[in-house]
Coordinates of C-alpha atoms and ligand atoms in Angstrom, one line a residue:
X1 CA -221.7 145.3 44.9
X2 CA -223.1 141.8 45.1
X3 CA -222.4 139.7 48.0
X4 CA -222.8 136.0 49.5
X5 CA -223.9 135.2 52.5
X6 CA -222.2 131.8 54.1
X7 CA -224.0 130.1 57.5
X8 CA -221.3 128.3 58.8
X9 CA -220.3 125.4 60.8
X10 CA -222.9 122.5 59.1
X11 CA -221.1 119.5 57.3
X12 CA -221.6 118.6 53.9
X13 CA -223.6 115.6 52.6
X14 CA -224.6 114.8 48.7
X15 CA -223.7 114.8 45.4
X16 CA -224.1 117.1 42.2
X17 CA -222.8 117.0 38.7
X18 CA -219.8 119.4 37.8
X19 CA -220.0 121.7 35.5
X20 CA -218.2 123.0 32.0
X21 CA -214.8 124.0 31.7
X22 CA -214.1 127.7 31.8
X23 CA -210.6 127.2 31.1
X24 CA -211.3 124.3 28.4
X25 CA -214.6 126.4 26.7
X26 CA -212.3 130.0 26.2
X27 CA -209.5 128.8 24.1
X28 CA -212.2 126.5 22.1
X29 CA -214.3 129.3 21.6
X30 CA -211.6 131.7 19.9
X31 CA -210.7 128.3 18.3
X32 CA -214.3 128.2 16.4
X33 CA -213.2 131.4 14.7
X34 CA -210.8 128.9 12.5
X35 CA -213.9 126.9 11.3
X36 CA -215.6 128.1 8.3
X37 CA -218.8 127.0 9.4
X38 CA -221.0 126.2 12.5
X39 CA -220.0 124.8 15.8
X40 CA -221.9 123.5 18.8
X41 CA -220.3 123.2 21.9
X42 CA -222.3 121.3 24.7
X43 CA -222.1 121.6 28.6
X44 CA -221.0 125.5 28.2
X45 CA -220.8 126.3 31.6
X46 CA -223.0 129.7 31.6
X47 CA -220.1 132.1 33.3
X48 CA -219.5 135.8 33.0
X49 CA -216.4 134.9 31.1
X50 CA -218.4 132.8 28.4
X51 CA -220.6 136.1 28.2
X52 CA -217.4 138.3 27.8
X53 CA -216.2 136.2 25.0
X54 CA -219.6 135.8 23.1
X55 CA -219.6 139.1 22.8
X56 CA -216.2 139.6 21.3
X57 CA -217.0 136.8 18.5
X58 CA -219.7 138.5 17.8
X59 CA -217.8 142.4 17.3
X60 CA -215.5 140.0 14.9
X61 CA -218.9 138.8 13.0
X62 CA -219.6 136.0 14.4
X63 CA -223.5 135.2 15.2
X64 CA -223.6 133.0 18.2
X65 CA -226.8 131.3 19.9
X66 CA -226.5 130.4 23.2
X67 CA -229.2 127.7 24.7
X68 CA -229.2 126.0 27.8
X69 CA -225.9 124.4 27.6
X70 CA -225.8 124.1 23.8
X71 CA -223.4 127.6 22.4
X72 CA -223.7 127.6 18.5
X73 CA -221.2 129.9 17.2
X74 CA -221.1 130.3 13.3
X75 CA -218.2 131.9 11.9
X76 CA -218.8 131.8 8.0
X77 CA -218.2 136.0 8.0
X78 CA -215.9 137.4 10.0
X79 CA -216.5 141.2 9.2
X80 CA -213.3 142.8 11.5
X81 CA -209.6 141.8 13.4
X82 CA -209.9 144.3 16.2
X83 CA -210.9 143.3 19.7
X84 CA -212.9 146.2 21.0
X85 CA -211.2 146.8 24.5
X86 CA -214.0 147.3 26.4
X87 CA -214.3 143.3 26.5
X88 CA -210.4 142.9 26.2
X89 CA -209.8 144.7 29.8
X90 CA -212.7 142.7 31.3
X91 CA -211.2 139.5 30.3
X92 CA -207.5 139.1 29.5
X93 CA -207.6 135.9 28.5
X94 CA -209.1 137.4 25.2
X95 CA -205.7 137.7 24.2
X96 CA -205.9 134.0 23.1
X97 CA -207.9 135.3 19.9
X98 CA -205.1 136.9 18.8
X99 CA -204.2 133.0 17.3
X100 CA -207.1 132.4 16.0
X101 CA -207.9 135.7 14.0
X102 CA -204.1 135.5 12.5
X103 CA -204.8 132.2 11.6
X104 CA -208.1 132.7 9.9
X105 CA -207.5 136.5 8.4
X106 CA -203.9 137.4 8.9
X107 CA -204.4 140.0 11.2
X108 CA -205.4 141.4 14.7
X109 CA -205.4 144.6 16.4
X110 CA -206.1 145.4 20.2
X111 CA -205.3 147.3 23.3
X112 CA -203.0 145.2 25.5
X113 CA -204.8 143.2 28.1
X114 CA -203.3 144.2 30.8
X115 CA -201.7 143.1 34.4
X116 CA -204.3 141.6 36.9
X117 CA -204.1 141.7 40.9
X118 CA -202.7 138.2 40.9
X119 CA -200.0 139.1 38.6
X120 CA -198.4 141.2 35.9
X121 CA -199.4 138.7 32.9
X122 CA -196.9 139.9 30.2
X123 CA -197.4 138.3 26.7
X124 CA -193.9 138.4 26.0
X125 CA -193.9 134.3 25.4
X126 CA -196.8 134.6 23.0
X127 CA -195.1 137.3 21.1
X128 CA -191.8 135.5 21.0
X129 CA -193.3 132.7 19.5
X130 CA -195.5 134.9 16.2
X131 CA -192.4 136.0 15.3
X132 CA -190.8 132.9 15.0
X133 CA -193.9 132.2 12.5
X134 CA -192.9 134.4 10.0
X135 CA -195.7 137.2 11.8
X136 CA -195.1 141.2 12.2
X137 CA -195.4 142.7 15.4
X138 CA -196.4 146.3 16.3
X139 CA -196.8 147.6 19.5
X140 CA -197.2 150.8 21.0
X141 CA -197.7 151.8 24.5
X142 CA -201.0 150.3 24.9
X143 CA -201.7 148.9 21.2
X144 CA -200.7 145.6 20.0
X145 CA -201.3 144.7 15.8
X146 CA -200.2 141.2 14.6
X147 CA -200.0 140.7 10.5
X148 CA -198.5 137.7 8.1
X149 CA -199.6 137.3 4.9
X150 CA -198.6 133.6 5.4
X151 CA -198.4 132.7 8.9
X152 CA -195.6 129.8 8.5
X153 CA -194.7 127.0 10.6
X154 CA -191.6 126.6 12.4
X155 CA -189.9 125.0 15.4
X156 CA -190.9 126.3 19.0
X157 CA -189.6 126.2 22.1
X158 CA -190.8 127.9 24.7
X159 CA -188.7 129.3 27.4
X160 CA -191.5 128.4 29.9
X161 CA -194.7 126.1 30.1
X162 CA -197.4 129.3 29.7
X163 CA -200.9 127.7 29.1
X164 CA -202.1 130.8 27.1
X165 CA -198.8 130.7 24.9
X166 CA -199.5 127.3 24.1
X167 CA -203.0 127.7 23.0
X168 CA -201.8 130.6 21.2
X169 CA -199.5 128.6 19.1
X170 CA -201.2 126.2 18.2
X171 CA -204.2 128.6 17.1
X172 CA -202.1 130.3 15.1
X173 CA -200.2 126.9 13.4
X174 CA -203.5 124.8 12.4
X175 CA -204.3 127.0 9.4
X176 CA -200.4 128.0 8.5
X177 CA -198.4 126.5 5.6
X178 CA -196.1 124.2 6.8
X179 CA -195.5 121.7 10.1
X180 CA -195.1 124.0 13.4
X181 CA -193.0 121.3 16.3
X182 CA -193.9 123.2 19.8
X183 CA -191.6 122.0 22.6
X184 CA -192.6 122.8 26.0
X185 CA -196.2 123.2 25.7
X186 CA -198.0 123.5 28.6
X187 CA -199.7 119.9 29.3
X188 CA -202.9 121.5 31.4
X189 CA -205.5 119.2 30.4
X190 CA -207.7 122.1 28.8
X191 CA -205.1 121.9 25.8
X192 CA -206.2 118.2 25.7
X193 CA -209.6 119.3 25.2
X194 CA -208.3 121.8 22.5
X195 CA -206.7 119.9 20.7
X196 CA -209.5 117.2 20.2
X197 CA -211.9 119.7 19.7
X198 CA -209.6 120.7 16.4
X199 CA -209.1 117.4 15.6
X200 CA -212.6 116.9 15.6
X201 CA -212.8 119.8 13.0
X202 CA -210.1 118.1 11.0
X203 CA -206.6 120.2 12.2
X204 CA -203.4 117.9 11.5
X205 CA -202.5 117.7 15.3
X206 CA -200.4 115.4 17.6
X207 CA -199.8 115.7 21.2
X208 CA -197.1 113.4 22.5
X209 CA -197.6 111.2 25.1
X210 CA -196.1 113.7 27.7
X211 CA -198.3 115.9 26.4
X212 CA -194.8 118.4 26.1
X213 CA -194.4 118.4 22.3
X214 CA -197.4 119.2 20.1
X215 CA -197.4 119.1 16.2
X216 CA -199.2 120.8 13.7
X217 CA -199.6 120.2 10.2
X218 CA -201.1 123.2 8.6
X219 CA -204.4 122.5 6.6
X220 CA -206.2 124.2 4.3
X221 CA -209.9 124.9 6.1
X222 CA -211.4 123.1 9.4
X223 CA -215.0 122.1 8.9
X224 CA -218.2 122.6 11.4
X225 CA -217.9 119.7 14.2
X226 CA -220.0 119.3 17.8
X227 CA -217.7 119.3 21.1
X228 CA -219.0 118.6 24.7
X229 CA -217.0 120.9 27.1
X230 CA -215.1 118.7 29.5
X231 CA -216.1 119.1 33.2
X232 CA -214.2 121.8 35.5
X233 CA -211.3 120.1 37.4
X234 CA -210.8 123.7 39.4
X235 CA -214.6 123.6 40.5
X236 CA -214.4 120.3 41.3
X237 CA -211.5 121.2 43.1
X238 CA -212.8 124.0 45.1
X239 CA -216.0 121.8 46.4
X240 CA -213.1 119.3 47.4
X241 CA -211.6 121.2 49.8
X242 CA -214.6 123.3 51.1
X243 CA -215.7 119.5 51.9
X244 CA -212.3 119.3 53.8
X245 CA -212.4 122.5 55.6
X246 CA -216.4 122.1 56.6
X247 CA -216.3 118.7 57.3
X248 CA -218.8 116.0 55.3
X249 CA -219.2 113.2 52.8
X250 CA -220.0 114.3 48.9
X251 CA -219.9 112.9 45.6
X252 CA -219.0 115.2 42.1
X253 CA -220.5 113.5 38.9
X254 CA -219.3 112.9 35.2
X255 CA -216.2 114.1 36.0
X256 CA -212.6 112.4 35.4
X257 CA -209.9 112.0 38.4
X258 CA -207.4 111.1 36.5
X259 CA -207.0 114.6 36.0
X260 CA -207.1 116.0 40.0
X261 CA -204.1 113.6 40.9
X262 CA -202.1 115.8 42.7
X263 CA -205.0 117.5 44.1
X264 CA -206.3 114.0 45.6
X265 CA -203.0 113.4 46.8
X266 CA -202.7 116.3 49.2
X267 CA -206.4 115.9 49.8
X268 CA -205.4 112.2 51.3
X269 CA -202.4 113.6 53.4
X270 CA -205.3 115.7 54.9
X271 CA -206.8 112.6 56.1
X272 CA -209.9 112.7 53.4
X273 CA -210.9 109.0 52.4
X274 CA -211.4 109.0 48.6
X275 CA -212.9 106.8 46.7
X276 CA -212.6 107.1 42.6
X277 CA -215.0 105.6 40.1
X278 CA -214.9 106.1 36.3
X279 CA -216.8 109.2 35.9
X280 CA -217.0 110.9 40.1
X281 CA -214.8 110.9 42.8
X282 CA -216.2 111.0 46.7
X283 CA -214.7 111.9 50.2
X284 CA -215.5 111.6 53.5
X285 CA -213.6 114.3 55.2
X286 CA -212.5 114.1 58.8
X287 CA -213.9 116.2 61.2
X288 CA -211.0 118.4 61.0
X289 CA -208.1 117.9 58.3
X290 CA -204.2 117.2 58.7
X291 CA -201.8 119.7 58.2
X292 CA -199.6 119.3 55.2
X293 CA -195.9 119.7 55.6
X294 CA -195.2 121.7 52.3
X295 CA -197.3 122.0 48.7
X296 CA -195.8 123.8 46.0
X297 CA -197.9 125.1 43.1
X298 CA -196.8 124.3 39.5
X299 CA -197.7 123.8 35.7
X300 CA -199.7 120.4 35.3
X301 CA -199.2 117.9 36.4
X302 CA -198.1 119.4 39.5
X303 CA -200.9 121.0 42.0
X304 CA -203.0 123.7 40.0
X305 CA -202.3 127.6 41.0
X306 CA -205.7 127.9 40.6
X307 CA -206.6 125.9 43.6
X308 CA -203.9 127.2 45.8
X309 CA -206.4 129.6 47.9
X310 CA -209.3 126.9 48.3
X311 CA -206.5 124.5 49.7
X312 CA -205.2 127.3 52.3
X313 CA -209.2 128.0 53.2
X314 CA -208.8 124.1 54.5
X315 CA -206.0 124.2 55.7
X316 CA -206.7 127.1 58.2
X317 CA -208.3 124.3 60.2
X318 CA -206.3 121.7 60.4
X319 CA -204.7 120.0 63.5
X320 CA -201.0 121.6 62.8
X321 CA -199.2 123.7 60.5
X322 CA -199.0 123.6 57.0
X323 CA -196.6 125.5 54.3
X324 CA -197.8 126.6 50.9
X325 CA -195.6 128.0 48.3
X326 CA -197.6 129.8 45.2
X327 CA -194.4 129.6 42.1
X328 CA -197.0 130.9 39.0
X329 CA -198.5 134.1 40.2
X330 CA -196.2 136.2 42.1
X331 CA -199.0 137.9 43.9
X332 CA -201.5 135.2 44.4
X333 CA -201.9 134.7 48.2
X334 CA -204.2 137.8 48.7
X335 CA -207.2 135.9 50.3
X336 CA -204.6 135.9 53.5
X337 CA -206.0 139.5 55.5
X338 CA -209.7 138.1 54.6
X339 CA -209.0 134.9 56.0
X340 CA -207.1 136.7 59.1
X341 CA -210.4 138.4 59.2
X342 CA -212.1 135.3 60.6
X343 CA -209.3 134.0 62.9
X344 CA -206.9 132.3 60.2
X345 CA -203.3 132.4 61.7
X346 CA -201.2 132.7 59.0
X347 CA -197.6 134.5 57.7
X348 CA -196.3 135.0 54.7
X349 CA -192.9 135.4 53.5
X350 CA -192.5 136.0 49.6
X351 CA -194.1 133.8 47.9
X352 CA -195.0 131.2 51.2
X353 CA -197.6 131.0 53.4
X354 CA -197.0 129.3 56.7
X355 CA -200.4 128.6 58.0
X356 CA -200.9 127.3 61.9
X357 CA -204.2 125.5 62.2
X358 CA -206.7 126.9 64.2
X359 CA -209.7 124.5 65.3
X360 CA -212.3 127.2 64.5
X361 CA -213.1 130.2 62.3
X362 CA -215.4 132.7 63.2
X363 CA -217.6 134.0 60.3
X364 CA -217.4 138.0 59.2
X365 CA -217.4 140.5 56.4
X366 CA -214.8 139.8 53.8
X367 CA -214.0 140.6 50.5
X368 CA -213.4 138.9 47.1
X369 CA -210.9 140.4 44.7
X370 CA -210.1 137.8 42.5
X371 CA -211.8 134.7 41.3
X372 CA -210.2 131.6 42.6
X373 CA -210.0 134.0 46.2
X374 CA -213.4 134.6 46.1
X375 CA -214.7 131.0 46.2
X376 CA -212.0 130.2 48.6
X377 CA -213.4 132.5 50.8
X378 CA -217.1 130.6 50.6
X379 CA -215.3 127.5 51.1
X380 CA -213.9 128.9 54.2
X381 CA -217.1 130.6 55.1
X382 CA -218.6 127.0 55.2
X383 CA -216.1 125.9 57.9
X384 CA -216.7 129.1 60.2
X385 CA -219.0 129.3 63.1
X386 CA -221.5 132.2 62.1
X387 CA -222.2 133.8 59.6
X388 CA -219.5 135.2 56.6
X389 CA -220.6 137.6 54.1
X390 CA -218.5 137.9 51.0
X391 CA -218.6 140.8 49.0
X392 CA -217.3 141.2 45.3
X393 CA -219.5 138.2 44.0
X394 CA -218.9 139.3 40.7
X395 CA -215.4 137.8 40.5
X396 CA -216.7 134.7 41.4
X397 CA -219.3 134.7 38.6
X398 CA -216.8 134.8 36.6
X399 CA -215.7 130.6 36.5
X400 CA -218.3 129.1 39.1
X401 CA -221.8 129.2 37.3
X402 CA -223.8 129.1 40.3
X403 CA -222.0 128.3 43.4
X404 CA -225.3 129.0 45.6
X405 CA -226.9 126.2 43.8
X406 CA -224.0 123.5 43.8
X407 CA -223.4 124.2 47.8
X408 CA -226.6 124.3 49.0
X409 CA -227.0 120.4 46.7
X410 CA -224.1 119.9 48.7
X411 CA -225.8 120.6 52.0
X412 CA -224.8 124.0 52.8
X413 CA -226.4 126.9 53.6
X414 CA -225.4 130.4 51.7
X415 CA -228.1 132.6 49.5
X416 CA -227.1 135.9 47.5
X417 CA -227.3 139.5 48.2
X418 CA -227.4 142.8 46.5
X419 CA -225.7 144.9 48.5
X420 CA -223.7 147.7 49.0
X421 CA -220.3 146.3 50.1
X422 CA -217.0 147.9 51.2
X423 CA -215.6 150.4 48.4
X424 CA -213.6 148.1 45.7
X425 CA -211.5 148.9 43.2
X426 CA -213.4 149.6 40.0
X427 CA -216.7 148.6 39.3
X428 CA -216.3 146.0 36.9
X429 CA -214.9 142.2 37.5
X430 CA -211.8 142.8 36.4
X431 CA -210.8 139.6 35.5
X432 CA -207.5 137.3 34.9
Ligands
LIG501 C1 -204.2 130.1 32.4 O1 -203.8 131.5 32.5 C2 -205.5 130.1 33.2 N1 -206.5 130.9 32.5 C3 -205.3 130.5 34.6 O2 -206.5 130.4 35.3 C4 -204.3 129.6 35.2 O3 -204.0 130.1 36.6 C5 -203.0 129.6 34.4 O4 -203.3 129.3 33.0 C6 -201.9 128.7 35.0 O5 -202.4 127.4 35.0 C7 -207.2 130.5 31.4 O6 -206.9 129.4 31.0 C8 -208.2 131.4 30.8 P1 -199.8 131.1 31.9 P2 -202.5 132.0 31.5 O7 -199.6 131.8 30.6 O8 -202.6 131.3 30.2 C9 -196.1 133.9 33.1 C10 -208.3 131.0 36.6 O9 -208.4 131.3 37.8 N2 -196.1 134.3 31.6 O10 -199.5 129.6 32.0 O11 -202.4 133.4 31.6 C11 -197.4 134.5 33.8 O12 -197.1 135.8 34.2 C12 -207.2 131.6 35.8 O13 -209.1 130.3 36.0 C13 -195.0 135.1 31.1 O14 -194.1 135.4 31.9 O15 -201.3 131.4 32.4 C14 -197.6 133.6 34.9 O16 -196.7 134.0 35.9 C15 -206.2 132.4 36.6 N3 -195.0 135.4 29.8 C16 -197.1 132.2 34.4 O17 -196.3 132.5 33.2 C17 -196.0 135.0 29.0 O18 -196.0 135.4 27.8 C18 -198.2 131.3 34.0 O19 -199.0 131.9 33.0 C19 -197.1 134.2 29.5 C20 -197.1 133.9 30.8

C-alpha cells in the first residue's frame, strides 16, 4: 500500500506546466483503433490509466510504443474484439472501446465493467443508443457482446448528457453508412479534443456551436494523423484549490482558461485574485478563503464532478460556511470521514455537504479510495498543520502523473512512501 506523506502548513509559490489529459487521451486512444494506420499522440500524460489502456490495444493487436510523451499506436491488424477483463475491471472507462471496435470490426465482447465506489455506472445510455444503430445486443449476467454487420446511422437523443455515451456514439458512427444526428451530447471539452483528433484523421464530423448536437457522416477509412493531448483542466483544477486551501501565489502553464470558467468563478467568490493570459492562469490566494454560499456540480459547462472533493478540501478552511451539492455521482462525497479525520467540520445530508470553516487542520493518517478523493486529500494535507499521510496512492496514480513533482515545483513539501497502510479493499486501484 503506497502512501504520501504531506508537511503541512507552508504556502505555495511558482509555476509548472500542466500535464496531458487523462480524460481527453482514453477516448482518443480507443479512437486510434478506427485508423488503419499509425498514430502519434503527444503530451500523453504517463498515468496508470494510459498503462491500463495500452495494454488492452495491444490484446486487440495493436503494437504501441510509448516514448517520453510521444504514444505511437499502430492499428493496421487488429487480431481479436474481446476485452480481456482483467484490464476491463481495473478501468471501466474501457467500456468506450466498445465504439470503436464495432466500428472498425463489427463486434465486441467483454465482461461488464462494473459499479465503482463513487457510483453504480450503468451503461444503459450507451446501450440504448447501439441499438438505435442498427447493432445486436447480448448480455448475460456479467457478459456483454455487441454485433452489426453494418453499424447504420440514425437520429440520437440521449435521455441524459453521459460523457462516456457520447464518445461512444460517435466512435461507433464515424465508420457507419449513413449520417448519425446526436442530440444532447455531452459538451465536456474532452469530446472537443475527440472530435478534432478524428477530424484530423479525416471523420465527417460537426459539433454545433453549443457543442449539444454532433454530426457524423460515415466514411469509408480514417488515415494515420499526429494529435497533441490537450492539457488536464481537472489537474489544473486540483493545484487551484490546494493553492486556495494552503494559501500562496502560483502560475499553471500551456494551459487554456476558457475551459475552467466556472471553476475560476467560485475560486474568485473565495477571494483568490486571478489573473488569465492566453496559454496559464495565476492566483494569489488569500490567507484563508471565503466561504461559498452554494455550488452545485453538473455536466459542462457547469462546475466539473470531478473537482467537487478538491473544492470541499478548501473550503474546510474558509472564514464561514459553505454548501456543496454533488448531482452526477450519487456517492461521491466519501473524502468527508478522512477530512473529519484532520478537524474538517462537516454534515452531509444526501447528496449535500454543509461544511463550517475551521481556521486550521491538523495533519493525520488518512486514506484514498478514489481518485479525484485521493488528491483532494493532498490538497488538504498542504493546508494542515503537521504532517498528513495518505494511503492508497495508487488511486491517485491513476490521472495525476506525478503529483510529488508538480507540488513540491509548487513549493510544497510531500515525498512518497512504501508502506503498509490500513487494510483496503482489494489490492488493485480499482478505478472509475
Ligand atoms: C466521465 O465518466 C469521466 N471519465 C469522469 O471522470 C467524469 O466524472 C464524468 O465523465 C462526468 O464528467 C472519463 O472521461 C474517463 P457519464 P463517464 O457517463 O463517462 C450516469 C475522473 O475522476 N450514467 O457522464 O462514466 C452515471 O451513472 C472520472 O477522471 C447513466 O445513468 O460519466 C453518472 O451518474 C470519474 N447511464 C452520470 O450519468 C449511462 O449509460 C455521468 O456519467 C451512463 C452514465
Amino acid at each position: 500500500m503506497d502512501s504520501i506523506h504531506v508537511q503541512g502548513g507552508r504556502s505555495l509559490s511558482g509555476e509548472i506546466s500542466v500535464q496531458g489529459s487523462k480524460n481527453a487521451v482514453l477516448p482518443i486512444m480507443a479512437a486510434a483503433v478506427l485508423v488503419k494506420g499509425v498514430t502519434v499522440l503527444k503530451n500523453c500524460p504517463d498515468i496508470t490509466d494510459v498503462r491500463c489502456m495500452i495494454k488492452l490495444l495491444q490484446s486487440i493487436g495493436c503494437l504501441v510504443e510509448y516514448t517520453g510523451d510521444s504514444l505511437m499506436i499502430d492499428a493496421r491488424q487488429i487480431t481479436s474484439h474481446t476485452l480481456p477483463h482483467e484490464y476491463v475491471k481495473k478501468m471501466r472507462s474501457s467500456i468506450i472501446l466498445m465504439g470503436a471496435l464495432l466500428g472498425r470490426t463489427g463486434k465486441v465482447a467483454l465482461n461488464y465493467p462494473g459499479g465503482c465506489i463513487i457510483g453504480k455506472r450503468p451503461i444503459d445510455l450507451h446501450l440504448e443508443a447501439f441499438a438505435e444503430m442498427g447493432i445486436r445486443i447480448e448480455q448475460t449476467d456479467e457478459k456483454l457482446e455487441a454485433a452489426a454487420h453494418r453499424i447504420r446511422g440514425n437520429e440520437i437523443c440521449l435521455r441524459m448528457a453521459s460523457v462516456g455515451a457520447t464518445e461512444n456514439v460517435i466512435l461507433a458512427a464515424v465508420l457507419a453508412e449513413g449520417t448519425t444526428i446526436l442530440k444532447n451530447a455531452a459538451r465536456e471539452p474532452e469530446i472537443a479534443a475527440l472530435c478534432d483528433f478524428l477530424i484530423r484523421c479525416g471523420a465527417g464530423l460537426y459539433r454545433s456551436a453549443k457543442g449539444d448536437v454532433i454530426v457524423i457522416e460515415g466514411v469509408r477509412a480514417l488515415h494515420s494523423c499526429e494529435y497533441r493531448i490537450p492539457f488536464d483542466r481537472i489537474v489544473a483544477g486540483t493545484y487551484l484549490f490546494g493553492t486556495m486551501a494552503a494559501g500562496g501565489n502560483i502560475c499553471l502553464r500551456d494551459i487554456c482558461a476558457d475551459q475552467l470558467g466556472q471553476v475560476l468563478a467560485v475560486i474568485r467568490i473565495m477571494g483568490g485574485n486571478v489573473v488569465c493570459t492566453r496559454d496559464a492562469v495565476c492566483l494569489q490566494a488569500p490567507s484563508r478563503p471565503l466561504p461559498v454560499p452554494y455550488v452545485r456540480t453538473a455536466v459542462y459547462p457547469g462546475f466539473p464532478t470531478d473537482l467537487q472533493s478538491p473544492l470541499m478540501a478548501a473550503l474546510c478552511r474558509a472564514d464561514g460556511h459553505s454548501l456543496l451539492e454533488e448531482t452526477i455521482f450519487e456517492n461521491r462525497l466519501r473524502i468527508v470521514p478522512e477530512l473529519r479525520k484532520m478537524g474538517a467540520q462537516i454534515m452531509v445530508n444526501g447528496r449535500q455537504a454543509k461544511i463550517e470553516g475551521t481556521g486550521c487542520l491538523c495533519g493525520a493518517c488518512v486514506k484514498a479510495e478514489e481518485l479525484r478523493g485521493g488528491a483532494a486529500l493532498v490538497m488538504a494535507g498542504l493546508a494542515a498543520q503537521g504532517e498528513t499521510v495518505i494511503y492508497g496512492r495508487e488511486f491517485i496514480n491513476r490521472g495525476y502523473e506525478d503529483i510529488r513533482r508538480d507540488i513540491v515545483s509548487l513549493g510544497g513539501s510531500l515525498f512518497y512512501e512504501e508502506t503498509e497502510g490500513p487494510s483496503q479493499k482489494g489490492d488493485e486501484a480499482e478505478t472509475e
